[in-house]
GROMACS .gro file of C-alpha atoms in nm:
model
  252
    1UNK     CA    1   9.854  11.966  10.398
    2UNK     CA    2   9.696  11.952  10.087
    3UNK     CA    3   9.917  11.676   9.916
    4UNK     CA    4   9.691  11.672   9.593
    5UNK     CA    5   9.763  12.038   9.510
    6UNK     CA    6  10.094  12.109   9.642
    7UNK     CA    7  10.461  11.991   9.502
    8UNK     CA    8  10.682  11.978   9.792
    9UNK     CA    9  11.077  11.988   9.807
   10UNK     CA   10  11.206  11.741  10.025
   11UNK     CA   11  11.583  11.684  10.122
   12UNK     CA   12  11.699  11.433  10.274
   13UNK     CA   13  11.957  11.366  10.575
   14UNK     CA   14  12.031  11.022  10.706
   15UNK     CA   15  12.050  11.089  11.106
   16UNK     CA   16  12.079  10.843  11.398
   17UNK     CA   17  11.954  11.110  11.681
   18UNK     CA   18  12.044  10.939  12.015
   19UNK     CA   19  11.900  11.161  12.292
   20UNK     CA   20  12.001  11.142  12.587
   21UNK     CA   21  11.884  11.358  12.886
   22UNK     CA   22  11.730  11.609  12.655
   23UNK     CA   23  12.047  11.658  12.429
   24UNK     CA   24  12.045  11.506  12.071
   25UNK     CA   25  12.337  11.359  11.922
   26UNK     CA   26  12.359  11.374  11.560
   27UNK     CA   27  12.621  11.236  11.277
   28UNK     CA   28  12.446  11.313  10.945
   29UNK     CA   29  12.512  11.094  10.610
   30UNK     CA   30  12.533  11.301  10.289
   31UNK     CA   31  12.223  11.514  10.200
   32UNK     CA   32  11.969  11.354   9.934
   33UNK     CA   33  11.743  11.607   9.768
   34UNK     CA   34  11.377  11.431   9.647
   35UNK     CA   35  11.054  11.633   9.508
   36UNK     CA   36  10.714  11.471   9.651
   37UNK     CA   37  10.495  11.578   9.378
   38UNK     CA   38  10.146  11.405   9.315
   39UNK     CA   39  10.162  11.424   8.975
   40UNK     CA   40  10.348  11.136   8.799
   41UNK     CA   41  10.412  11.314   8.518
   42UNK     CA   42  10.711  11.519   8.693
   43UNK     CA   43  10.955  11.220   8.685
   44UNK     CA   44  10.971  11.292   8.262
   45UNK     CA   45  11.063  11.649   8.344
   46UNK     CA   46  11.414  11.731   8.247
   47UNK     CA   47  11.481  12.030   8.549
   48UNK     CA   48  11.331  11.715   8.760
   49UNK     CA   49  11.577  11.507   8.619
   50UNK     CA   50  11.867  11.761   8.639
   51UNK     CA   51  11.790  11.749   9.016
   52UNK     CA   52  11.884  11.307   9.018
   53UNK     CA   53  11.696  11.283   9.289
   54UNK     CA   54  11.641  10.933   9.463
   55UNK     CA   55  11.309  10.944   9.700
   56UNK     CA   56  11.012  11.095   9.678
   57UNK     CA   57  10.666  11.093   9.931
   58UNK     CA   58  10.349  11.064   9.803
   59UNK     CA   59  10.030  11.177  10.034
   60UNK     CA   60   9.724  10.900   9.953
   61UNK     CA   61   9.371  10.856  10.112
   62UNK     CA   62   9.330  10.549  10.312
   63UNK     CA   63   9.075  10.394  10.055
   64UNK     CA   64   9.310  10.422   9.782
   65UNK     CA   65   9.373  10.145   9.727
   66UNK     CA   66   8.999  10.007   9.758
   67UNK     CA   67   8.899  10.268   9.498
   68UNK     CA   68   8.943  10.179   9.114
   69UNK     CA   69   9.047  10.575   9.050
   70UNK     CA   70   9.216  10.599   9.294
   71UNK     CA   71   9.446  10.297   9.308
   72UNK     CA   72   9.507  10.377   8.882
   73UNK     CA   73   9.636  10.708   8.999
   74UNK     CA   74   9.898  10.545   9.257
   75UNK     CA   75  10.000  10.251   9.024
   76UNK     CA   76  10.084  10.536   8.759
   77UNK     CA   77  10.298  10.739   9.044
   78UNK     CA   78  10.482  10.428   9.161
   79UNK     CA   79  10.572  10.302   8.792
   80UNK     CA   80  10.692  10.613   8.713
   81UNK     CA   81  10.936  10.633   9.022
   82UNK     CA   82  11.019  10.266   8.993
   83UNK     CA   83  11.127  10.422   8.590
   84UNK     CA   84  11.359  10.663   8.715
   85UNK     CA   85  11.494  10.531   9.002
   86UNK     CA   86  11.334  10.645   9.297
   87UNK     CA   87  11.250  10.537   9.604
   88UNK     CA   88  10.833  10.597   9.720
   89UNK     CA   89  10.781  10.700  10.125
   90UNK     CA   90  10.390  10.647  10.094
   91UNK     CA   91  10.159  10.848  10.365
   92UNK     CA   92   9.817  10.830  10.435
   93UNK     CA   93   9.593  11.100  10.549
   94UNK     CA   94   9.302  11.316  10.547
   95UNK     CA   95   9.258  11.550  10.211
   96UNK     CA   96   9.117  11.888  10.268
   97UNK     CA   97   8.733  11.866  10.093
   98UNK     CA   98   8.681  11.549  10.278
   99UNK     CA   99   8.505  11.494  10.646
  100UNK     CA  100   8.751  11.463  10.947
  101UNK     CA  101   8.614  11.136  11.025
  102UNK     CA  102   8.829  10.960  11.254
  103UNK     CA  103   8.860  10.587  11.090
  104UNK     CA  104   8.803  10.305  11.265
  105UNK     CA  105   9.083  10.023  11.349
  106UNK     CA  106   8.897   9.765  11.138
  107UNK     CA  107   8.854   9.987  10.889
  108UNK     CA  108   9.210  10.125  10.890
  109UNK     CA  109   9.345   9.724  10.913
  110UNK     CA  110   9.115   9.651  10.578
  111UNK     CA  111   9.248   9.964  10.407
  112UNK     CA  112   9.569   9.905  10.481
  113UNK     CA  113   9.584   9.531  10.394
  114UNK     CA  114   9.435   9.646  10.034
  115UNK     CA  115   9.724   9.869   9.969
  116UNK     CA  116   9.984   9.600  10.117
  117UNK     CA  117   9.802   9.376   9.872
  118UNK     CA  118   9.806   9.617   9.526
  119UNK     CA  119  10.156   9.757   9.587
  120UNK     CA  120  10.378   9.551   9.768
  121UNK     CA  121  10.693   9.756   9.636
  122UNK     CA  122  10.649   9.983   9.887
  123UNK     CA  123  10.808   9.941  10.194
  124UNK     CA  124  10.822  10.313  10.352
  125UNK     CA  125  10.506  10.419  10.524
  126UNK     CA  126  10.413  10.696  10.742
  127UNK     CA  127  10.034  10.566  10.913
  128UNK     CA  128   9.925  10.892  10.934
  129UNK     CA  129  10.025  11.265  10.831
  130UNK     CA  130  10.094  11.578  11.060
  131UNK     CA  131   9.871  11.401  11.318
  132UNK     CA  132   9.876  11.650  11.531
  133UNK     CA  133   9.738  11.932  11.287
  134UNK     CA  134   9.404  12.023  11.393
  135UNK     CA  135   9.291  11.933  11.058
  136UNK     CA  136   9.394  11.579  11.067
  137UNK     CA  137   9.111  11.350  11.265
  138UNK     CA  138   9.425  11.231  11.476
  139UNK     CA  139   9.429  11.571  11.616
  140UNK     CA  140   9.249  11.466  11.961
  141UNK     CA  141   9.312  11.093  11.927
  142UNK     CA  142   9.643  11.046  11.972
  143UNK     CA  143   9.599  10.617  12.104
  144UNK     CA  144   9.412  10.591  11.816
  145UNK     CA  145   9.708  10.726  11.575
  146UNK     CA  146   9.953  10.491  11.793
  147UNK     CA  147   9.675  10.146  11.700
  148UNK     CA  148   9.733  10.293  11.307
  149UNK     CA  149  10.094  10.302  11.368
  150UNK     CA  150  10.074   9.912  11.537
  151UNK     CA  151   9.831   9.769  11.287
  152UNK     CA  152  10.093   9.931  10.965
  153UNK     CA  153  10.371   9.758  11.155
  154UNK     CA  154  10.199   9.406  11.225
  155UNK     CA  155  10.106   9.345  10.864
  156UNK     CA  156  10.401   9.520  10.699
  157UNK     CA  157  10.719   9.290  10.843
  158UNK     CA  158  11.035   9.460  10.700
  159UNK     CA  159  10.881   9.768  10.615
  160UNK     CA  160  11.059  10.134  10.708
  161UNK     CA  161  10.718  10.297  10.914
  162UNK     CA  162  10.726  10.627  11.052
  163UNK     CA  163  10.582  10.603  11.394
  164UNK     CA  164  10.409  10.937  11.459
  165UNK     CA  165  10.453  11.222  11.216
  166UNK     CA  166  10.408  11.560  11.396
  167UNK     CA  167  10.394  11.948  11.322
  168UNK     CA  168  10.639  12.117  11.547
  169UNK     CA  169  10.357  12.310  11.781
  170UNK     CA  170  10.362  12.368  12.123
  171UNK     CA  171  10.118  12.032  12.210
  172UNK     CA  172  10.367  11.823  12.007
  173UNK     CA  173  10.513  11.682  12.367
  174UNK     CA  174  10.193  11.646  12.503
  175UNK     CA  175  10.082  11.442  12.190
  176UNK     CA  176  10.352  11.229  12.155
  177UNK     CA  177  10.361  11.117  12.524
  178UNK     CA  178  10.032  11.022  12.508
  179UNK     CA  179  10.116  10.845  12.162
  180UNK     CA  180  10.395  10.658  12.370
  181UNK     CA  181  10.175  10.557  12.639
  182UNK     CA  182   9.936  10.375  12.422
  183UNK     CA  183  10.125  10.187  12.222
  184UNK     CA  184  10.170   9.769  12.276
  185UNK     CA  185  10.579   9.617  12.269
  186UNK     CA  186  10.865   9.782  12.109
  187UNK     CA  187  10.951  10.143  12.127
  188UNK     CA  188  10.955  10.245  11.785
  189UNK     CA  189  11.290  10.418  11.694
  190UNK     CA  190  11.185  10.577  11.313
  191UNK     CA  191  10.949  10.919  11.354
  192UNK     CA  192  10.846  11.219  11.167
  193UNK     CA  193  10.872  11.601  11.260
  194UNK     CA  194  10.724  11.886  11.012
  195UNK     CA  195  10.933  12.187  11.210
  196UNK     CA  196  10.719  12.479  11.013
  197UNK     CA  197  10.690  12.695  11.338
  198UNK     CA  198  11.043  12.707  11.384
  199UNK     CA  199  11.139  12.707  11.072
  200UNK     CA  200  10.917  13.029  11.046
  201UNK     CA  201  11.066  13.155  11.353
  202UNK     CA  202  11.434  13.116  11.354
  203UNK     CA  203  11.466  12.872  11.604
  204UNK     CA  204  11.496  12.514  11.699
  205UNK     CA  205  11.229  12.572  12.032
  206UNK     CA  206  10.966  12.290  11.902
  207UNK     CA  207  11.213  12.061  11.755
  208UNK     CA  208  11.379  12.022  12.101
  209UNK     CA  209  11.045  11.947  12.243
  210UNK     CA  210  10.938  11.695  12.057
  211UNK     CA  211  11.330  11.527  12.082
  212UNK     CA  212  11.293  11.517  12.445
  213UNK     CA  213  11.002  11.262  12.409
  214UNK     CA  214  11.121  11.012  12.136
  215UNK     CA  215  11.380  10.825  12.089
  216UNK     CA  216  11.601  10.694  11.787
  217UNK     CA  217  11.588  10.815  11.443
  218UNK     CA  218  11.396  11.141  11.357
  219UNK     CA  219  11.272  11.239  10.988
  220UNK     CA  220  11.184  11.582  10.887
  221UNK     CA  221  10.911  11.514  10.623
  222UNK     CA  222  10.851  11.860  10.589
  223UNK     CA  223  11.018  12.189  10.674
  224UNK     CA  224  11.034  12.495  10.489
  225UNK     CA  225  10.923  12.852  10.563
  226UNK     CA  226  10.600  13.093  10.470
  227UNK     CA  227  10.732  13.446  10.339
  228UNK     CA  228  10.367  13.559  10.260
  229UNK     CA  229  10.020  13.468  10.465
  230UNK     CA  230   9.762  13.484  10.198
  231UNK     CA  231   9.587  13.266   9.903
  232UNK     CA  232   9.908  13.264   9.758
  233UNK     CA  233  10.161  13.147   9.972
  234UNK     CA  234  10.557  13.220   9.840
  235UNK     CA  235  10.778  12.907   9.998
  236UNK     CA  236  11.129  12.896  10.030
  237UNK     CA  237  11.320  12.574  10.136
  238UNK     CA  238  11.594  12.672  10.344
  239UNK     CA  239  11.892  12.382  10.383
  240UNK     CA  240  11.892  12.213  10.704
  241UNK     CA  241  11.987  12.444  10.938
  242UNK     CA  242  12.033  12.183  11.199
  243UNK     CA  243  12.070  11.801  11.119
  244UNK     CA  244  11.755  11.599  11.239
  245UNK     CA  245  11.685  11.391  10.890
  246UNK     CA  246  11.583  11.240  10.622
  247UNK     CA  247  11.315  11.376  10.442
  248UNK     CA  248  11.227  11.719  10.452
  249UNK     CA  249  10.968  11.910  10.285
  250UNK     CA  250  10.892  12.274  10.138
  251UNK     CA  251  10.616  12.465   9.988
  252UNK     CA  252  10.271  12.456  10.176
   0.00000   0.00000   0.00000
């Protein structure tokens, strides 16, 4: 996803999804409607401000925070949430122009220690984005998203982290179990799910697939659907047609 070009609508459903034997259980909290835009200038927006929406996800390189430009441009995002109230979900990933180099643990660790360090408001993280997306270096590595996921949870105590965020595709069970089988202690019981394909597709097929695997709370941090497939994609952001959670996303 490119997170530097793209405003995103994201809604937001507070869901407890206890599955048991395949079958999801699901008592959703009031909707909450948030735009993840990378530009900090949309908080002063009056139609943004007509919305009063309350969270909001912004997409950062690892390094920002270990790059002077870089961390400038998130301290300017984060003040101007903090200004009008709304809460940041921060996610790290790969930005399309730059190499699909698979970081390193240490190098992840260091990265992510710098950002702990310059912004210690934020205490919603999601280790890595749509790791599963062929795009995203994760794409093959799925133990080494799980040791981003363990080293964001060992140095963040009392933070909200996202365990694996995942596009809804037809390896999505596959990735996740061997996610699962490489982690270290606790099941975690907070994930992601981008359901694109079946959002596109009228259907709840990948969804299912990927709530057979985990366990606990789900968040759609992206959904929407694609009514053209060109250079100049039309979105729409349809409303939840079935409750699985908080954070959900639009326009690609």
């Amino acid at each position: 996803m490119d997170g530097m070009r793209c405003a995103r609508l994201l809604v937001s459903v507070t869901l407890a999804l206890a599955v048991l034997g395949g079958t999801a259980h699901a008592r959703p909290a009031p909707l909450m409607v948030g735009v993840a835009d990378q530009n900090a200038s949309t908080f002063a927006k009056p139609l943004y401000r007509r919305l009063g929406a309350r969270i909001s996800r912004l997409m950062v390189p690892l390094d920002a925070a270990l790059d002077p430009d870089r961390r400038e441009w998130v301290a300017r995002w984060l003040a101007a949430a903090k200004a009008d109230g709304v809460e940041p979900l921060v996610a790290f990933s790969r930005f399309y122009g730059t190499p699909p180099t698979l970081p390193s643990v240490a190098s992840y660790r260091r990265a992510f220690r710098a950002f702990r360090q310059a912004f210690p408001e934020v205490t919603e993280f999601i280790p890595w984005d749509e790791e599963n997306h062929q795009a995203q270096p994760t794409y093959s590595h799925p133990a080494r998203a799980a040791a981003y996921y363990e080293v964001t949870r060992n140095n963040c105590p009392g933070c909200k982290i996202v365990a694996a965020d995942v596009l809804d595709n037809h390896g999505a069970a596959g990735w996740l179990t061997k996610f699962l089988h490489a982690l270290h202690g606790l099941r975690p019981r907070l994930w992601g799910l981008h359901n694109y394909i079946d959002a596109n597709r009228h259907r709840l097929t990948g969804t299912a697939r990927v709530l057979g695997v985990v366990r606990g709370t789900v968040w759609l941090t992206e959904t929407g659907g694609l009514v053209k497939r060109n250079l100049r994609l039309g979105c729409w952001s349809p409303n939840a047609a079935f409750s699985a959670a908080p954070w959900l996303g639009g326009c690609q």
